[in-house]
PDB file of C-alpha atoms and ligand atoms in Angstrom:
ATOM      1  CA  MET A   1     -20.683 -20.771  -2.560  1.00 89.00           C
ATOM      2  CA  GLN A   2     -21.539 -17.658  -4.277  1.00 95.00           C
ATOM      3  CA  GLN A   3     -20.725 -14.610  -2.033  1.00 97.00           C
ATOM      4  CA  VAL A   4     -21.808 -10.999  -2.453  1.00 98.00           C
ATOM      5  CA  VAL A   5     -18.558  -8.744  -2.733  1.00 98.00           C
ATOM      6  CA  PHE A   6     -17.876  -5.001  -2.480  1.00 98.00           C
ATOM      7  CA  ILE A   7     -14.522  -3.759  -3.466  1.00 98.00           C
ATOM      8  CA  THR A   8     -13.506   0.042  -3.028  1.00 98.00           C
ATOM      9  CA  GLY A   9     -11.356   1.396  -5.889  1.00 98.00           C
ATOM     10  CA  ALA A  10     -12.379  -1.074  -8.431  1.00 98.00           C
ATOM     11  CA  SER A  11     -11.984   1.075 -11.676  1.00 98.00           C
ATOM     12  CA  ARG A  12      -8.192   0.427 -12.247  1.00 97.00           C
ATOM     13  CA  GLY A  13      -5.033  -1.228 -10.710  1.00 97.00           C
ATOM     14  CA  ILE A  14      -5.447  -3.794  -8.018  1.00 98.00           C
ATOM     15  CA  GLY A  15      -9.012  -3.213  -7.066  1.00 98.00           C
ATOM     16  CA  LYS A  16     -10.049  -3.740 -10.942  1.00 98.00           C
ATOM     17  CA  SER A  17      -8.061  -7.071 -10.970  1.00 98.00           C
ATOM     18  CA  ILE A  18      -9.615  -8.229  -7.584  1.00 98.00           C
ATOM     19  CA  ALA A  19     -13.102  -7.506  -8.777  1.00 98.00           C
ATOM     20  CA  GLU A  20     -12.765  -9.129 -12.275  1.00 98.00           C
ATOM     21  CA  MET A  21     -11.332 -12.269 -10.557  1.00 98.00           C
ATOM     22  CA  PHE A  22     -14.163 -12.799  -8.222  1.00 98.00           C
ATOM     23  CA  SER A  23     -16.480 -12.015 -10.940  1.00 98.00           C
ATOM     24  CA  GLU A  24     -14.989 -14.648 -13.036  1.00 98.00           C
ATOM     25  CA  GLN A  25     -15.156 -17.218 -10.175  1.00 97.00           C
ATOM     26  CA  GLY A  26     -19.107 -16.517 -10.278  1.00 97.00           C
ATOM     27  CA  HIS A  27     -19.459 -14.075  -7.327  1.00 98.00           C
ATOM     28  CA  ILE A  28     -21.741 -11.106  -7.224  1.00 98.00           C
ATOM     29  CA  VAL A  29     -19.539  -8.287  -7.470  1.00 98.00           C
ATOM     30  CA  TYR A  30     -20.027  -4.460  -6.579  1.00 98.00           C
ATOM     31  CA  GLY A  31     -16.821  -2.167  -7.365  1.00 98.00           C
ATOM     32  CA  CYS A  32     -16.648   1.523  -6.906  1.00 98.00           C
ATOM     33  CA  GLY A  33     -14.572   4.493  -7.690  1.00 98.00           C
ATOM     34  CA  ARG A  34     -15.121   8.425  -7.462  1.00 98.00           C
ATOM     35  CA  THR A  35     -15.384   8.782 -11.401  1.00 98.00           C
ATOM     36  CA  PRO A  36     -18.146   6.808 -13.363  1.00 98.00           C
ATOM     37  CA  PHE A  37     -16.809   3.709 -15.102  1.00 98.00           C
ATOM     38  CA  VAL A  38     -17.790   0.630 -16.847  1.00 98.00           C
ATOM     39  CA  ASN A  39     -16.849  -2.941 -16.647  1.00 98.00           C
ATOM     40  CA  SER A  40     -18.818  -5.833 -18.325  1.00 98.00           C
ATOM     41  CA  LEU A  41     -17.717  -8.202 -15.534  1.00 98.00           C
ATOM     42  CA  PHE A  42     -19.302  -6.547 -12.329  1.00 98.00           C
ATOM     43  CA  HIS A  43     -21.624  -3.840 -11.022  1.00 98.00           C
ATOM     44  CA  THR A  44     -20.149  -0.695 -10.865  1.00 98.00           C
ATOM     45  CA  LEU A  45     -20.810   2.258  -8.547  1.00 98.00           C
ATOM     46  CA  VAL A  46     -19.988   5.793  -8.009  1.00 98.00           C
ATOM     47  CA  MET A  47     -18.940   6.147  -4.485  1.00 98.00           C
ATOM     48  CA  ASP A  48     -16.378   8.311  -2.711  1.00 98.00           C
ATOM     49  CA  ILE A  49     -15.239   6.536   0.485  1.00 98.00           C
ATOM     50  CA  THR A  50     -14.325   9.854   2.383  1.00 98.00           C
ATOM     51  CA  SER A  51     -18.310  10.417   2.247  1.00 98.00           C
ATOM     52  CA  PRO A  52     -20.089   8.443   5.169  1.00 98.00           C
ATOM     53  CA  ASP A  53     -23.781   9.331   3.425  1.00 98.00           C
ATOM     54  CA  GLN A  54     -22.469   7.782   0.075  1.00 98.00           C
ATOM     55  CA  VAL A  55     -20.931   4.600   1.458  1.00 98.00           C
ATOM     56  CA  ASN A  56     -24.145   4.219   3.626  1.00 98.00           C
ATOM     57  CA  GLN A  57     -26.318   4.677   0.590  1.00 98.00           C
ATOM     58  CA  SER A  58     -24.093   2.053  -1.463  1.00 98.00           C
ATOM     59  CA  LEU A  59     -24.179  -0.630   1.346  1.00 98.00           C
ATOM     60  CA  ALA A  60     -27.897  -0.235   2.066  1.00 98.00           C
ATOM     61  CA  ASP A  61     -28.428  -0.587  -1.985  1.00 98.00           C
ATOM     62  CA  ILE A  62     -26.474  -4.010  -2.082  1.00 98.00           C
ATOM     63  CA  ILE A  63     -28.269  -5.232   0.979  1.00 98.00           C
ATOM     64  CA  LYS A  64     -31.921  -4.297  -0.417  1.00 98.00           C
ATOM     65  CA  ARG A  65     -30.947  -6.157  -3.651  1.00 98.00           C
ATOM     66  CA  HIS A  66     -29.309  -9.242  -2.274  1.00 98.00           C
ATOM     67  CA  GLY A  67     -30.053  -9.416   1.527  1.00 98.00           C
ATOM     68  CA  ARG A  68     -26.419  -9.819   2.582  1.00 98.00           C
ATOM     69  CA  ILE A  69     -22.858  -8.779   2.073  1.00 98.00           C
ATOM     70  CA  ASP A  70     -20.093 -11.759   2.553  1.00 98.00           C
ATOM     71  CA  VAL A  71     -16.799  -9.949   1.606  1.00 98.00           C
ATOM     72  CA  ILE A  72     -15.790  -6.349   1.726  1.00 98.00           C
ATOM     73  CA  ILE A  73     -12.266  -5.488   0.084  1.00 98.00           C
ATOM     74  CA  ASN A  74     -10.925  -2.214   1.263  1.00 98.00           C
ATOM     75  CA  ASN A  75      -8.670  -1.258  -1.583  1.00 98.00           C
ATOM     76  CA  ALA A  76      -9.140   2.498  -2.488  1.00 98.00           C
ATOM     77  CA  GLY A  77      -6.305   4.712  -1.660  1.00 98.00           C
ATOM     78  CA  TYR A  78      -3.098   6.359  -2.901  1.00 97.00           C
ATOM     79  CA  ASP A  79       0.438   6.807  -1.981  1.00 97.00           C
ATOM     80  CA  LEU A  80       1.619  10.481  -1.229  1.00 97.00           C
ATOM     81  CA  TYR A  81       5.439  11.647  -1.606  1.00 97.00           C
ATOM     82  CA  GLY A  82       6.669  14.486  -0.355  1.00 98.00           C
ATOM     83  CA  SER A  83       8.757  16.183   2.838  1.00 98.00           C
ATOM     84  CA  PHE A  84       6.312  16.632   5.791  1.00 98.00           C
ATOM     85  CA  GLU A  85       7.180  20.163   5.548  1.00 98.00           C
ATOM     86  CA  GLY A  86       6.294  20.511   1.942  1.00 97.00           C
ATOM     87  CA  THR A  87       2.985  18.641   2.589  1.00 98.00           C
ATOM     88  CA  SER A  88      -0.020  21.015   3.006  1.00 98.00           C
ATOM     89  CA  GLU A  89      -2.671  20.773   5.700  1.00 98.00           C
ATOM     90  CA  GLU A  90      -4.942  19.984   2.824  1.00 98.00           C
ATOM     91  CA  GLU A  91      -2.814  17.189   1.013  1.00 98.00           C
ATOM     92  CA  MET A  92      -2.020  15.666   4.652  1.00 98.00           C
ATOM     93  CA  ARG A  93      -5.764  15.502   5.691  1.00 98.00           C
ATOM     94  CA  ALA A  94      -6.847  14.437   2.067  1.00 98.00           C
ATOM     95  CA  GLN A  95      -4.274  11.418   2.534  1.00 98.00           C
ATOM     96  CA  MET A  96      -5.776  10.496   5.752  1.00 98.00           C
ATOM     97  CA  GLU A  97      -9.340  10.989   4.608  1.00 98.00           C
ATOM     98  CA  THR A  98      -9.114   8.406   2.011  1.00 98.00           C
ATOM     99  CA  ASN A  99      -6.473   5.718   3.166  1.00 98.00           C
ATOM    100  CA  PHE A 100      -7.636   5.680   6.792  1.00 98.00           C
ATOM    101  CA  PHE A 101     -11.102   7.432   7.634  1.00 98.00           C
ATOM    102  CA  GLY A 102     -12.375   6.555   4.198  1.00 99.00           C
ATOM    103  CA  THR A 103     -11.669   2.762   5.089  1.00 99.00           C
ATOM    104  CA  LEU A 104     -13.294   3.167   8.527  1.00 98.00           C
ATOM    105  CA  ASN A 105     -16.232   4.871   6.730  1.00 98.00           C
ATOM    106  CA  VAL A 106     -16.843   1.532   4.828  1.00 99.00           C
ATOM    107  CA  ILE A 107     -16.215  -0.878   7.639  1.00 99.00           C
ATOM    108  CA  ARG A 108     -18.484   1.184  10.073  1.00 98.00           C
ATOM    109  CA  ALA A 109     -21.226   0.747   7.484  1.00 98.00           C
ATOM    110  CA  THR A 110     -20.615  -2.760   6.854  1.00 98.00           C
ATOM    111  CA  ILE A 111     -20.514  -4.094  10.313  1.00 98.00           C
ATOM    112  CA  PRO A 112     -24.329  -4.021  11.360  1.00 98.00           C
ATOM    113  CA  TYR A 113     -25.027  -6.311   8.177  1.00 98.00           C
ATOM    114  CA  MET A 114     -22.507  -8.623   9.134  1.00 98.00           C
ATOM    115  CA  LYS A 115     -23.152  -8.750  12.759  1.00 98.00           C
ATOM    116  CA  LYS A 116     -26.800  -9.570  11.717  1.00 98.00           C
ATOM    117  CA  GLN A 117     -25.866 -12.232   9.449  1.00 97.00           C
ATOM    118  CA  GLY A 118     -23.216 -13.782  12.051  1.00 98.00           C
ATOM    119  CA  SER A 119     -20.611 -13.965   9.243  1.00 97.00           C
ATOM    120  CA  GLY A 120     -18.396 -11.862   7.041  1.00 98.00           C
ATOM    121  CA  ARG A 121     -14.880 -10.886   5.918  1.00 98.00           C
ATOM    122  CA  ILE A 122     -13.456  -7.470   6.022  1.00 98.00           C
ATOM    123  CA  VAL A 123     -10.340  -7.516   3.788  1.00 98.00           C
ATOM    124  CA  THR A 124      -7.985  -4.613   3.918  1.00 98.00           C
ATOM    125  CA  ILE A 125      -5.169  -3.831   1.492  1.00 98.00           C
ATOM    126  CA  GLY A 126      -2.457  -2.351   3.435  1.00 98.00           C
ATOM    127  CA  SER A 127       1.054  -1.808   2.402  1.00 98.00           C
ATOM    128  CA  ILE A 128       4.681  -2.556   3.024  1.00 96.00           C
ATOM    129  CA  GLY A 129       4.516   1.040   3.997  1.00 97.00           C
ATOM    130  CA  GLY A 130       2.426   0.101   7.125  1.00 98.00           C
ATOM    131  CA  ILE A 131       5.297  -1.956   8.462  1.00 96.00           C
ATOM    132  CA  MET A 132       8.353  -0.171   7.369  1.00 96.00           C
ATOM    133  CA  ALA A 133       8.682   3.629   6.605  1.00 96.00           C
ATOM    134  CA  ILE A 134      10.839   5.045   3.737  1.00 96.00           C
ATOM    135  CA  PRO A 135      11.952   8.710   3.236  1.00 97.00           C
ATOM    136  CA  PHE A 136       9.581  11.378   1.946  1.00 97.00           C
ATOM    137  CA  ASN A 137       6.456   9.362   2.444  1.00 98.00           C
ATOM    138  CA  SER A 138       5.476   9.953   6.203  1.00 98.00           C
ATOM    139  CA  VAL A 139       1.937  10.710   5.941  1.00 98.00           C
ATOM    140  CA  TYR A 140       1.258   7.654   3.595  1.00 98.00           C
ATOM    141  CA  SER A 141       3.028   5.625   6.156  1.00 98.00           C
ATOM    142  CA  ALA A 142       1.149   7.126   8.780  1.00 98.00           C
ATOM    143  CA  SER A 143      -2.204   6.317   7.178  1.00 98.00           C
ATOM    144  CA  LYS A 144      -0.963   2.524   6.689  1.00 98.00           C
ATOM    145  CA  PHE A 145       0.322   2.291  10.206  1.00 98.00           C
ATOM    146  CA  ALA A 146      -2.739   3.520  11.420  1.00 98.00           C
ATOM    147  CA  LEU A 147      -4.708   0.918   9.639  1.00 98.00           C
ATOM    148  CA  GLU A 148      -2.473  -1.870  11.184  1.00 98.00           C
ATOM    149  CA  GLY A 149      -3.245  -0.619  14.723  1.00 98.00           C
ATOM    150  CA  PHE A 150      -7.020  -0.040  14.181  1.00 98.00           C
ATOM    151  CA  LEU A 151      -7.582  -3.369  12.386  1.00 98.00           C
ATOM    152  CA  GLU A 152      -5.539  -5.235  15.166  1.00 98.00           C
ATOM    153  CA  SER A 153      -7.661  -3.973  17.661  1.00 98.00           C
ATOM    154  CA  LEU A 154     -11.149  -4.139  15.819  1.00 98.00           C
ATOM    155  CA  ARG A 155     -10.719  -7.972  15.092  1.00 98.00           C
ATOM    156  CA  PHE A 156     -11.048  -8.593  18.982  1.00 98.00           C
ATOM    157  CA  GLU A 157     -14.402  -6.715  18.870  1.00 98.00           C
ATOM    158  CA  LEU A 158     -15.647  -8.568  15.946  1.00 98.00           C
ATOM    159  CA  ALA A 159     -14.684 -12.019  16.608  1.00 97.00           C
ATOM    160  CA  PRO A 160     -17.636 -13.069  18.755  1.00 98.00           C
ATOM    161  CA  TYR A 161     -19.752 -12.427  15.799  1.00 98.00           C
ATOM    162  CA  ARG A 162     -17.693 -14.447  13.430  1.00 97.00           C
ATOM    163  CA  ILE A 163     -16.650 -11.528  11.351  1.00 98.00           C
ATOM    164  CA  HIS A 164     -13.101 -11.984  10.125  1.00 98.00           C
ATOM    165  CA  ILE A 165     -10.499  -9.330   9.692  1.00 98.00           C
ATOM    166  CA  LEU A 166      -7.681  -9.620   7.269  1.00 98.00           C
ATOM    167  CA  LEU A 167      -4.967  -7.552   6.353  1.00 98.00           C
ATOM    168  CA  VAL A 168      -3.181  -7.921   2.999  1.00 98.00           C
ATOM    169  CA  GLU A 169       0.482  -6.241   3.181  1.00 98.00           C
ATOM    170  CA  PRO A 170       1.890  -6.118  -0.568  1.00 97.00           C
ATOM    171  CA  GLN A 171       5.235  -4.740  -1.392  1.00 95.00           C
ATOM    172  CA  SER A 172       5.377  -2.711  -4.664  1.00 94.00           C
ATOM    173  CA  VAL A 173       2.895  -3.988  -7.087  1.00 95.00           C
ATOM    174  CA  ARG A 174       3.179  -3.664 -11.002  1.00 95.00           C
ATOM    175  CA  THR A 175       0.183  -1.924 -12.195  1.00 92.00           C
ATOM    176  CA  ASN A 176      -0.440   0.196 -15.174  1.00 88.00           C
ATOM    177  CA  SER A 177      -1.940   3.024 -13.127  1.00 89.00           C
ATOM    178  CA  LEU A 178       1.284   3.863 -10.927  1.00 89.00           C
ATOM    179  CA  GLU A 179       1.120   7.384 -12.511  1.00 90.00           C
ATOM    180  CA  LEU A 180      -2.045   7.990 -10.875  1.00 93.00           C
ATOM    181  CA  SER A 181      -1.490   5.821  -7.457  1.00 94.00           C
ATOM    182  CA  ILE A 182       2.000   7.570  -6.658  1.00 94.00           C
ATOM    183  CA  GLN A 183       1.213  11.270  -6.021  1.00 95.00           C
ATOM    184  CA  LYS A 184       3.754  13.886  -5.328  1.00 95.00           C
ATOM    185  CA  THR A 185       2.787  16.923  -3.295  1.00 97.00           C
ATOM    186  CA  LYS A 186       2.260  20.060  -5.126  1.00 97.00           C
ATOM    187  CA  ASN A 187       4.567  22.813  -3.570  1.00 96.00           C
ATOM    188  CA  GLU A 188       7.583  21.021  -2.352  1.00 96.00           C
ATOM    189  CA  ARG A 189      10.215  22.958  -0.556  1.00 97.00           C
ATOM    190  CA  LEU A 190      13.425  23.820  -2.561  1.00 97.00           C
ATOM    191  CA  GLU A 191      15.749  21.918  -0.305  1.00 97.00           C
ATOM    192  CA  TYR A 192      13.952  18.647  -0.612  1.00 97.00           C
ATOM    193  CA  ASN A 193      12.891  18.874  -4.234  1.00 96.00           C
ATOM    194  CA  ALA A 194      15.717  16.740  -5.899  1.00 94.00           C
ATOM    195  CA  SER A 195      15.194  13.889  -3.149  1.00 95.00           C
ATOM    196  CA  VAL A 196      11.542  13.809  -3.369  1.00 96.00           C
ATOM    197  CA  LEU A 197      11.599  13.662  -7.198  1.00 95.00           C
ATOM    198  CA  LYS A 198      14.435  10.876  -7.118  1.00 93.00           C
ATOM    199  CA  MET A 199      12.164   8.851  -4.489  1.00 95.00           C
ATOM    200  CA  VAL A 200       8.996   9.115  -6.652  1.00 94.00           C
ATOM    201  CA  ARG A 201      10.920   8.127  -9.728  1.00 93.00           C
ATOM    202  CA  LYS A 202      12.674   5.229  -7.811  1.00 92.00           C
ATOM    203  CA  MET A 203       9.129   3.940  -6.450  1.00 93.00           C
ATOM    204  CA  LYS A 204       7.538   4.164  -9.924  1.00 93.00           C
ATOM    205  CA  SER A 205      10.674   2.392 -11.575  1.00 92.00           C
ATOM    206  CA  ASP A 206      10.644  -0.222  -8.889  1.00 90.00           C
ATOM    207  CA  GLY A 207       6.850  -0.876  -9.074  1.00 90.00           C
ATOM    208  CA  GLU A 208       7.406  -1.192 -13.035  1.00 91.00           C
ATOM    209  CA  SER A 209      10.469  -3.495 -12.645  1.00 91.00           C
ATOM    210  CA  LYS A 210      10.451  -5.285  -9.345  1.00 90.00           C
ATOM    211  CA  GLY A 211       6.744  -5.006  -8.531  1.00 94.00           C
ATOM    212  CA  ILE A 212       4.629  -8.243  -7.923  1.00 95.00           C
ATOM    213  CA  ASP A 213       2.122  -8.776 -10.469  1.00 94.00           C
ATOM    214  CA  GLN A 214      -1.332  -7.299  -9.732  1.00 95.00           C
ATOM    215  CA  ASP A 215      -3.139 -10.429 -10.877  1.00 96.00           C
ATOM    216  CA  LEU A 216      -1.087 -12.559  -8.702  1.00 96.00           C
ATOM    217  CA  LEU A 217      -1.849 -10.383  -5.727  1.00 97.00           C
ATOM    218  CA  ALA A 218      -5.661 -10.369  -6.823  1.00 98.00           C
ATOM    219  CA  THR A 219      -5.526 -14.250  -7.015  1.00 97.00           C
ATOM    220  CA  LYS A 220      -4.176 -14.277  -3.336  1.00 97.00           C
ATOM    221  CA  VAL A 221      -6.901 -11.883  -2.194  1.00 97.00           C
ATOM    222  CA  VAL A 222      -9.524 -13.586  -3.881  1.00 97.00           C
ATOM    223  CA  SER A 223      -8.351 -17.133  -2.453  1.00 96.00           C
ATOM    224  CA  LEU A 224      -8.416 -15.635   0.959  1.00 92.00           C
ATOM    225  CA  SER A 225     -12.151 -15.124   0.973  1.00 84.00           C
ATOM    226  CA  GLN A 226     -12.321 -19.052   0.417  1.00 85.00           C
ATOM    227  CA  VAL A 227     -10.040 -19.951   3.239  1.00 94.00           C
ATOM    228  CA  LYS A 228     -11.744 -21.547   6.135  1.00 92.00           C
ATOM    229  CA  ARG A 229     -10.005 -20.354   9.108  1.00 95.00           C
ATOM    230  CA  PRO A 230      -8.313 -17.016   8.023  1.00 97.00           C
ATOM    231  CA  LYS A 231      -5.228 -15.479   9.581  1.00 97.00           C
ATOM    232  CA  PHE A 232      -5.044 -11.729  10.411  1.00 98.00           C
ATOM    233  CA  ARG A 233      -2.129 -10.541   8.461  1.00 97.00           C
ATOM    234  CA  TYR A 234      -0.937 -11.797   4.929  1.00 97.00           C
ATOM    235  CA  PRO A 235       2.225 -10.166   3.613  1.00 97.00           C
ATOM    236  CA  VAL A 236       2.538 -10.462  -0.083  1.00 96.00           C
ATOM    237  CA  GLY A 237       5.991 -10.428  -1.751  1.00 93.00           C
ATOM    238  CA  ARG A 238       9.472 -11.795  -0.487  1.00 90.00           C
ATOM    239  CA  LEU A 239      10.709  -8.461   0.738  1.00 90.00           C
ATOM    240  CA  VAL A 240       7.681  -7.654   3.017  1.00 93.00           C
ATOM    241  CA  SER A 241       7.691 -11.279   4.407  1.00 90.00           C
ATOM    242  CA  SER A 242      11.103 -10.821   5.598  1.00 93.00           C
ATOM    243  CA  ILE A 243      11.131  -7.179   6.741  1.00 93.00           C
ATOM    244  CA  ARG A 244       9.427  -7.735  10.196  1.00 91.00           C
ATOM    245  CA  PHE A 245      12.275 -10.133  11.124  1.00 91.00           C
ATOM    246  CA  VAL A 246      14.826  -7.992   9.788  1.00 92.00           C
ATOM    247  CA  LYS A 247      13.537  -5.025  11.657  1.00 92.00           C
ATOM    248  CA  LEU A 248      13.387  -7.086  15.053  1.00 91.00           C
ATOM    249  CA  LEU A 249      17.086  -8.374  14.451  1.00 94.00           C
ATOM    250  CA  LEU A 250      18.666  -5.598  13.122  1.00 93.00           C
ATOM    251  CA  PRO A 251      19.645  -2.724  15.474  1.00 96.00           C
ATOM    252  CA  GLU A 252      17.708   0.359  14.951  1.00 95.00           C
ATOM    253  CA  ARG A 253      20.516   2.604  13.729  1.00 96.00           C
ATOM    254  CA  PHE A 254      21.715  -0.265  11.108  1.00 94.00           C
ATOM    255  CA  PHE A 255      18.309  -0.319   9.705  1.00 94.00           C
ATOM    256  CA  PHE A 256      18.112   3.394   9.553  1.00 95.00           C
ATOM    257  CA  ARG A 257      21.334   3.397   7.553  1.00 94.00           C
ATOM    258  CA  PHE A 258      20.388   0.525   5.564  1.00 91.00           C
ATOM    259  CA  ILE A 259      17.219   2.468   4.539  1.00 93.00           C
ATOM    260  CA  GLN A 260      19.147   5.747   4.022  1.00 92.00           C
ATOM    261  CA  GLN A 261      21.678   3.834   1.822  1.00 91.00           C
ATOM    262  CA  ASN A 262      19.149   2.108  -0.524  1.00 88.00           C
ATOM    263  CA  PHE A 263      16.690   5.227  -0.940  1.00 89.00           C
ATOM    264  CA  LEU A 264      18.969   8.268  -0.749  1.00 88.00           C
ATOM    265  CA  LYS A 265      22.074   7.184  -1.938  1.00 78.00           C
ATOM    266  CA  GLY A 266      23.991   9.810  -3.785  1.00 60.00           C
ATOM    267  CA  GLU A 267      22.458  12.713  -1.987  1.00 51.00           C
TER     268      GLU A 267
HETATM  269  N1  NAP B   1       0.562  -0.064  -6.314  1.00 93.99           N
HETATM  270  C1  NAP B   1       1.434  -0.339  -5.391  1.00 93.99           C
HETATM  271  O1  NAP B   1       2.495  -0.648  -5.642  1.00 93.99           O
HETATM  272  C2  NAP B   1       0.878  -0.662  -3.970  1.00 93.99           C
HETATM  273  C3  NAP B   1       1.576  -1.275  -2.982  1.00 93.99           C
HETATM  274  C4  NAP B   1       1.276  -1.569  -1.957  1.00 93.99           C
HETATM  275  C5  NAP B   1      -0.202  -1.222  -1.529  1.00 93.99           C
HETATM  276  N2  NAP B   1      -1.047  -0.520  -2.286  1.00 93.99           N
HETATM  277  C6  NAP B   1      -2.334   0.019  -1.972  1.00 93.99           C
HETATM  278  O2  NAP B   1      -3.328  -0.717  -2.935  1.00 93.99           O
HETATM  279  C7  NAP B   1      -4.305  -0.117  -3.020  1.00 93.99           C
HETATM  280  C8  NAP B   1      -4.481   0.272  -4.508  1.00 93.99           C
HETATM  281  O3  NAP B   1      -3.569   0.773  -5.305  1.00 93.99           O
HETATM  282  P1  NAP B   1      -3.423   1.055  -6.768  1.00 93.99           P
HETATM  283  O4  NAP B   1      -1.994   1.002  -6.977  1.00 93.99           O
HETATM  284  O5  NAP B   1      -4.157  -0.147  -7.295  1.00 93.99           O
HETATM  285  O6  NAP B   1      -4.241   2.515  -6.738  1.00 93.99           O
HETATM  286  P2  NAP B   1      -4.717   3.090  -8.227  1.00 93.99           P
HETATM  287  O7  NAP B   1      -4.542   2.261  -9.456  1.00 93.99           O
HETATM  288  O8  NAP B   1      -4.717   4.588  -8.097  1.00 93.99           O
HETATM  289  O9  NAP B   1      -6.416   2.715  -8.064  1.00 93.99           O
HETATM  290  C9  NAP B   1      -7.061   3.318  -6.958  1.00 93.99           C
HETATM  291  C10 NAP B   1      -8.453   2.808  -7.101  1.00 93.99           C
HETATM  292  O10 NAP B   1      -9.153   3.752  -5.786  1.00 93.99           O
HETATM  293  C11 NAP B   1     -10.254   4.577  -6.276  1.00 93.99           C
HETATM  294  N3  NAP B   1     -10.339   5.816  -5.347  1.00 93.99           N
HETATM  295  C12 NAP B   1      -9.452   6.528  -4.930  1.00 93.99           C
HETATM  296  N4  NAP B   1      -9.864   7.270  -3.885  1.00 93.99           N
HETATM  297  C13 NAP B   1     -11.009   7.001  -3.694  1.00 93.99           C
HETATM  298  C14 NAP B   1     -12.201   7.396  -2.844  1.00 93.99           C
HETATM  299  N5  NAP B   1     -11.753   8.463  -2.022  1.00 93.99           N
HETATM  300  N6  NAP B   1     -12.966   6.749  -2.990  1.00 93.99           N
HETATM  301  C15 NAP B   1     -13.531   5.722  -3.727  1.00 93.99           C
HETATM  302  N7  NAP B   1     -12.681   5.176  -4.307  1.00 93.99           N
HETATM  303  C16 NAP B   1     -11.273   5.906  -4.674  1.00 93.99           C
HETATM  304  C17 NAP B   1      -9.630   4.863  -7.755  1.00 93.99           C
HETATM  305  O11 NAP B   1     -10.606   5.472  -8.609  1.00 93.99           O
HETATM  306  P3  NAP B   1     -10.963   6.958  -8.732  1.00 93.99           P
HETATM  307  O12 NAP B   1      -9.799   7.849  -8.962  1.00 93.99           O
HETATM  308  O13 NAP B   1     -12.174   7.117  -9.786  1.00 93.99           O
HETATM  309  O14 NAP B   1     -11.765   7.308  -7.405  1.00 93.99           O
HETATM  310  C18 NAP B   1      -9.133   3.747  -8.191  1.00 93.99           C
HETATM  311  O15 NAP B   1     -10.270   2.715  -8.798  1.00 93.99           O
HETATM  312  C19 NAP B   1      -4.155   1.341  -2.310  1.00 93.99           C
HETATM  313  O16 NAP B   1      -4.625   1.210  -0.965  1.00 93.99           O
HETATM  314  C20 NAP B   1      -2.614   1.489  -1.988  1.00 93.99           C
HETATM  315  O17 NAP B   1      -2.229   1.899  -1.014  1.00 93.99           O
HETATM  316  C21 NAP B   1      -0.550  -0.316  -3.698  1.00 93.99           C
END
């Protein structure tokens, strides 16, 4: 069945792949970004998820045209690296505004339409960073851990309306936009600078060399929109699939040392 799909952050990276794949399967697709962009495969919208007015207007326009919204993909977000002390108030709030509150803006705008329809899927792209935290990535982790808790609770409220909440948890993804999606805080403190630079370099090179393919992730996300009885959590990638169990099994101090050894080795 042809579905009406809305994807946030569809101008590049993972969101672009998802939007194009939905479109190639014959669905009606809308994708947004803050900067104007064109894509011959789907409708593009300029919308900032941190603005409730813009979000409400975009959803209302889609409903006006098609009378329904079947799938929402909350994808827009970025990964901020830096020490907590070196993260400015502005950077900290901007990270939460986009990754957490922006996602909530989109969900809040969508619920009334899906409730009225008595159906819908809200798919959110979480992260391995929402399951296990790594060094110098605390505010990003906070945003993705927060989404885990928020969505885990929300699914109880929306289940009676047959609105399914799905949380996709990818490990590093090989995209061609890592320069933009992995951001470093602007004024790092001297004592942390070398470690933060090392982390950023490591995450970018891990993404490029060991990351899962963005089209593979997109295929998974698109297939979830067709699963009859979807689950809640979908880890994507071998590492992220095993990490919950490893965290449960390993004593905390071993896990701490394991992360320290693997990410800050040589400090
Ligand atoms: N890449 C990875 O390794 C990885 C791993 C796990 C999870 N993830 C998650 O996957 C998602 C996408 O990551 P990506 O690597 O594909 O990022 P990306 O390449 O930087 O793409 C982000 C997209 O979101 C849009 N965007 C950013 N802020 C926005 C806002 N406030 N309102 C509307 N659109 C906004 C960007 O367009 P504009 O800049 O024009 O707005 C762009 O289209 C993120 O939630 C990220 O946390 C990524």
